[in-house]
PDB file of C-alpha atoms in Angstrom:
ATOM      1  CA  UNK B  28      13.584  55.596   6.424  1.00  0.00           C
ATOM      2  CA  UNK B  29      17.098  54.326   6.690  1.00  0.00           C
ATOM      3  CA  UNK B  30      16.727  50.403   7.610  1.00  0.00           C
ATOM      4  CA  UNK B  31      17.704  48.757  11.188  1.00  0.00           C
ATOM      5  CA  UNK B  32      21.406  47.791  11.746  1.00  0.00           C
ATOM      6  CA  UNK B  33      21.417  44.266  12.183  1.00  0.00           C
ATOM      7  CA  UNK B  34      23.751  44.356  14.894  1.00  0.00           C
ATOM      8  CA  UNK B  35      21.786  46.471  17.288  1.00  0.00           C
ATOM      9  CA  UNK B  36      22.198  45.447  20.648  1.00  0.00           C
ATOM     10  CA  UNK B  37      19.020  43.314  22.541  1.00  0.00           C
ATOM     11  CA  UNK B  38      17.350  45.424  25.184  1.00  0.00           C
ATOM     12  CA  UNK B  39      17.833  45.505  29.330  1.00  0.00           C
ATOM     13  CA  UNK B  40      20.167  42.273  30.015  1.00  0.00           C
ATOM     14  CA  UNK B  41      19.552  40.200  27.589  1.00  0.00           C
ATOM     15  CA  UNK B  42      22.646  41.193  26.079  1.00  0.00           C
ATOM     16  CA  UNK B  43      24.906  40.234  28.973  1.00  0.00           C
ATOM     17  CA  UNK B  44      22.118  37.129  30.471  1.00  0.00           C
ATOM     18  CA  UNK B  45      21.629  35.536  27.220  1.00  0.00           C
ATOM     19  CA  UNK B  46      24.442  33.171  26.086  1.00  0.00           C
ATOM     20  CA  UNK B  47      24.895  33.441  22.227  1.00  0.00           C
ATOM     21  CA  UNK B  48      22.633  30.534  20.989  1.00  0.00           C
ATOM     22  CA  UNK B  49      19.780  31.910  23.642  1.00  0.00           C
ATOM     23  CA  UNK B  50      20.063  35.357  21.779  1.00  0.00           C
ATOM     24  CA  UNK B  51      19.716  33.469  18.223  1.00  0.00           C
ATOM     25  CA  UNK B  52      16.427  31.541  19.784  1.00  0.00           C
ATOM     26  CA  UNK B  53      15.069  35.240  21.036  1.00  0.00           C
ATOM     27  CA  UNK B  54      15.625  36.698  17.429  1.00  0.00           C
ATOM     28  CA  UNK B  55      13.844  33.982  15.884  1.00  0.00           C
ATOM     29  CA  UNK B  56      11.119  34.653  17.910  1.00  0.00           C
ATOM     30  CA  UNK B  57      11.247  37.838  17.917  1.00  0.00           C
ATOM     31  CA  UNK B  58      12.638  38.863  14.546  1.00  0.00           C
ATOM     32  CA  UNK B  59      12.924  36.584  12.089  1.00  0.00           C
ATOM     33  CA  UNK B  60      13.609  38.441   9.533  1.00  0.00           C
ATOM     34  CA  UNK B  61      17.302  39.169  11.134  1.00  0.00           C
ATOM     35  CA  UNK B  62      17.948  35.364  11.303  1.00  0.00           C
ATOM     36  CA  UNK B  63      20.083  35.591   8.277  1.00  0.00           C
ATOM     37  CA  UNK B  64      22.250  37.982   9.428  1.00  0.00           C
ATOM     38  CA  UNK B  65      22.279  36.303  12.879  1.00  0.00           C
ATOM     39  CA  UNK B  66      22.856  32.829  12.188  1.00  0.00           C
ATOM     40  CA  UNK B  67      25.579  34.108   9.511  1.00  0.00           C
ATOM     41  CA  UNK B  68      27.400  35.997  12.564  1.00  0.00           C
ATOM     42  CA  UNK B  69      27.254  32.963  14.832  1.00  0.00           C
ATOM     43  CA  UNK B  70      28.334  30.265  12.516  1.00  0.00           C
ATOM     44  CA  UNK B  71      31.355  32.752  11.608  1.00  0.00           C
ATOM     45  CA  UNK B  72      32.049  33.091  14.830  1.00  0.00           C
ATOM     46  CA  UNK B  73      31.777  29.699  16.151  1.00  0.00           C
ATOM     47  CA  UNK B  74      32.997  27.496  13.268  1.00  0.00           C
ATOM     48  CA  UNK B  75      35.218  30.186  11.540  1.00  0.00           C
ATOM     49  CA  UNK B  76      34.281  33.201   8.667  1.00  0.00           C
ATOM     50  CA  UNK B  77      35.323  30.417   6.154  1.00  0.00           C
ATOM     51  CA  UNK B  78      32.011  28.223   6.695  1.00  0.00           C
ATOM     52  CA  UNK B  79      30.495  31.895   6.003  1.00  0.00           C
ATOM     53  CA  UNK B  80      32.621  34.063   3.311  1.00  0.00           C
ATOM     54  CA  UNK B  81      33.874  31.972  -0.454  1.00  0.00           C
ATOM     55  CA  UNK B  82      37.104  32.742  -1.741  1.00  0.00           C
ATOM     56  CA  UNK B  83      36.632  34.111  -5.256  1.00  0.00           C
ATOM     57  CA  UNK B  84      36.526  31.613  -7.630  1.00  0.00           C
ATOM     58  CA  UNK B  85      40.172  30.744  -9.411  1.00  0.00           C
ATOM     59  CA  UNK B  86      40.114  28.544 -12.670  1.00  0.00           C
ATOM     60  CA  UNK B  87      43.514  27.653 -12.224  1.00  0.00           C
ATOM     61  CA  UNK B  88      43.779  26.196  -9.334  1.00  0.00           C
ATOM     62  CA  UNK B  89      40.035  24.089  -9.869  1.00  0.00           C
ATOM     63  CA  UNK B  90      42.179  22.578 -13.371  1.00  0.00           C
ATOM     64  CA  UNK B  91      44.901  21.611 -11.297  1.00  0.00           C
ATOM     65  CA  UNK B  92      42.827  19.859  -9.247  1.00  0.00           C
ATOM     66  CA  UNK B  93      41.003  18.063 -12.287  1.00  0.00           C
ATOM     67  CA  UNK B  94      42.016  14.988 -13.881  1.00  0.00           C
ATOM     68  CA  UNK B  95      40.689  12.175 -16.337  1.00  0.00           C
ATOM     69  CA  UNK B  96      39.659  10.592 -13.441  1.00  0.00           C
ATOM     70  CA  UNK B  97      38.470  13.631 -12.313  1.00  0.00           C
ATOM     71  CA  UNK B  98      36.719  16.018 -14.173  1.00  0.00           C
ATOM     72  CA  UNK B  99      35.310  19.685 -13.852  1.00  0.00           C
ATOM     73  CA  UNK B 100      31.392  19.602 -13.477  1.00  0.00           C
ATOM     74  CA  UNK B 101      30.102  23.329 -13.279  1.00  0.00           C
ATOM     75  CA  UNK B 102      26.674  23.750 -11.774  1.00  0.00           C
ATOM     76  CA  UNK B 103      25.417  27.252 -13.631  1.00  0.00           C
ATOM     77  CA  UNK B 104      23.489  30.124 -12.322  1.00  0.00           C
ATOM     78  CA  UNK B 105      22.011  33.117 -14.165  1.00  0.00           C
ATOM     79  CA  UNK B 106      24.282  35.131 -14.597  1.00  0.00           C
ATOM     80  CA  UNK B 107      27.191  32.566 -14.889  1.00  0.00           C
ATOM     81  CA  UNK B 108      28.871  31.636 -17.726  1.00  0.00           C
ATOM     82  CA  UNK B 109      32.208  29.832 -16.939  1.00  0.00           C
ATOM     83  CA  UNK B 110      33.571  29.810 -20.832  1.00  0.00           C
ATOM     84  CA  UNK B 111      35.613  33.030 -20.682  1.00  0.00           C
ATOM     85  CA  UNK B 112      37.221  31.361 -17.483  1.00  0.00           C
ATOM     86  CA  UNK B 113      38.020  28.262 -19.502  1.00  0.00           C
ATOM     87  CA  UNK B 114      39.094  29.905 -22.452  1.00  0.00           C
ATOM     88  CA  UNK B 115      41.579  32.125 -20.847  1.00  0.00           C
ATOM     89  CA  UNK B 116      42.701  29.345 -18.480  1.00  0.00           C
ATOM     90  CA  UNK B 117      43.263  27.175 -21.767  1.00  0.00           C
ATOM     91  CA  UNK B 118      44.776  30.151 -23.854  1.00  0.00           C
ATOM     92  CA  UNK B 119      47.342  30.644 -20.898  1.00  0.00           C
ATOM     93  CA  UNK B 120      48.210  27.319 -20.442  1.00  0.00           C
ATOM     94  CA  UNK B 121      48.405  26.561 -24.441  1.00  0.00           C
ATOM     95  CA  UNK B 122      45.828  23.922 -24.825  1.00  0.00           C
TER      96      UNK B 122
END
């Protein structure tokens, strides 16, 4: 079975009676497991789709950024290994 659209649209009313942050407290009690997807929506929508969506990361412009005083401190993940980034950044730059 295909799963739920996340979006669907609340039942009766509720959709027009509810204001936004009423809808988010009727998920939650009703569906949590859509909260995600909810809360993402309403914090995009409210405070902007930057709070919500990253930029891709760019080495570049984190190095310019940098300084003695400053320095780059990268927080790893599986998955995530920042050397190729820092080599090619350095290769370009002729460090």
């Amino acid at each position: 079975s295909e799963p739920e659209n996340p979006n669907t649209k609340l039942p009766g009313d509720y959709q027009k009676s509810l204001t936004v942050f009423e809808r988010l407290v009727l998920i939650r009690a009703m569906r949590p497991d859509r909260m995600i997807s909810a809360l993402t929506t309403w914090v995009g929508d409210t405070m902007g789709k930057n709070f919500v969506q990253q930029k891709p990361f760019d080495m570049a412009e984190t190095y310019s950024e940098s300084s003695p005083q400053t320095p780059t401190f990268f927080v790893l993940f599986a998955g995530v290994d920042p050397t190729e980034w820092v080599e090619g950044l350095g290769k370009q730059l002729g460090i």
